Amino acid sequence: MTVHDAFHLLYRLIGPGLYLLLAVIAVEFVNLVTLRHLNGLGIVPREASGLPGIVLSPLLHVDF
């Protein structure tokens, strides 16, 4: 295994997680800039309007 192959393997293992981390940081930054207006997209119990929150809630937290 060459060094190039090792870096390629490392990138394939870490790359997706790194992109997810960058996405979470970007969403948190947008949430900060919009004065926490994205928090309204969280889960709203027993309401159909809260269904998108199931997907978006892992990206929305109280702070960094």
CSV table of C-alpha atoms in Angstrom, one decimal:
chain,number,residue,atom,x,y,z
A,1,MET,CA,0.0,0.0,0.0
A,2,THR,CA,1.4,3.3,-1.0
A,3,VAL,CA,1.1,6.6,0.9
A,4,HIS,CA,-1.3,7.8,-1.8
A,5,ASP,CA,-3.5,4.7,-1.3
A,6,ALA,CA,-3.4,5.2,2.5
A,7,PHE,CA,-4.5,8.9,2.2
A,8,HIS,CA,-7.2,7.9,-0.2
A,9,LEU,CA,-8.5,5.2,2.2
A,10,LEU,CA,-8.4,7.7,5.1
A,11,TYR,CA,-10.3,10.2,3.1
A,12,ARG,CA,-13.0,7.6,2.2
A,13,LEU,CA,-13.4,6.8,5.9
A,14,ILE,CA,-13.3,10.3,7.3
A,15,GLY,CA,-14.6,12.3,4.4
A,16,PRO,CA,-18.4,11.7,4.9
A,17,GLY,CA,-18.2,12.4,8.6
A,18,LEU,CA,-16.2,15.6,8.0
A,19,TYR,CA,-18.8,16.8,5.5
A,20,LEU,CA,-21.5,16.1,8.0
A,21,LEU,CA,-19.6,18.0,10.7
A,22,LEU,CA,-19.2,21.0,8.3
A,23,ALA,CA,-22.9,20.9,7.5
A,24,VAL,CA,-23.8,21.0,11.2
A,25,ILE,CA,-21.4,23.9,11.8
A,26,ALA,CA,-22.8,25.8,8.7
A,27,VAL,CA,-26.4,25.3,9.9
A,28,GLU,CA,-25.5,26.5,13.4
A,29,PHE,CA,-23.8,29.6,11.9
A,30,VAL,CA,-26.9,30.4,9.8
A,31,ASN,CA,-29.0,29.9,12.9
A,32,LEU,CA,-26.8,32.3,14.9
A,33,VAL,CA,-27.0,34.9,12.1
A,34,THR,CA,-30.8,34.6,11.9
A,35,LEU,CA,-31.1,35.1,15.7
A,36,ARG,CA,-32.1,31.5,16.3
A,37,HIS,CA,-35.1,31.6,13.9
A,38,LEU,CA,-34.2,28.1,12.6
A,39,ASN,CA,-35.1,26.7,16.0
A,40,GLY,CA,-38.7,27.0,15.0
A,41,LEU,CA,-38.1,24.1,12.6
A,42,GLY,CA,-37.6,21.7,15.5
A,43,ILE,CA,-40.0,18.9,16.4
A,44,VAL,CA,-43.5,20.1,17.4
A,45,PRO,CA,-45.2,17.3,19.2
A,46,ARG,CA,-48.6,16.1,17.8
A,47,GLU,CA,-48.6,18.5,14.9
A,48,ALA,CA,-48.2,17.6,11.3
A,49,SER,CA,-46.2,20.8,10.8
A,50,GLY,CA,-43.5,19.3,13.1
A,51,LEU,CA,-42.7,16.4,10.8
A,52,PRO,CA,-39.8,18.2,9.0
A,53,GLY,CA,-38.3,18.7,12.5
A,54,ILE,CA,-37.6,15.0,12.8
A,55,VAL,CA,-35.0,15.3,10.0
A,56,LEU,CA,-33.8,18.8,10.9
A,57,SER,CA,-33.6,18.5,14.7
A,58,PRO,CA,-30.2,16.9,14.8
A,59,LEU,CA,-28.8,20.0,13.1
A,60,LEU,CA,-30.4,22.4,15.6
A,61,HIS,CA,-29.0,22.7,19.1
A,62,VAL,CA,-29.0,25.3,21.8
A,63,ASP,CA,-25.4,26.3,21.1
A,64,PHE,CA,-22.1,25.1,19.7
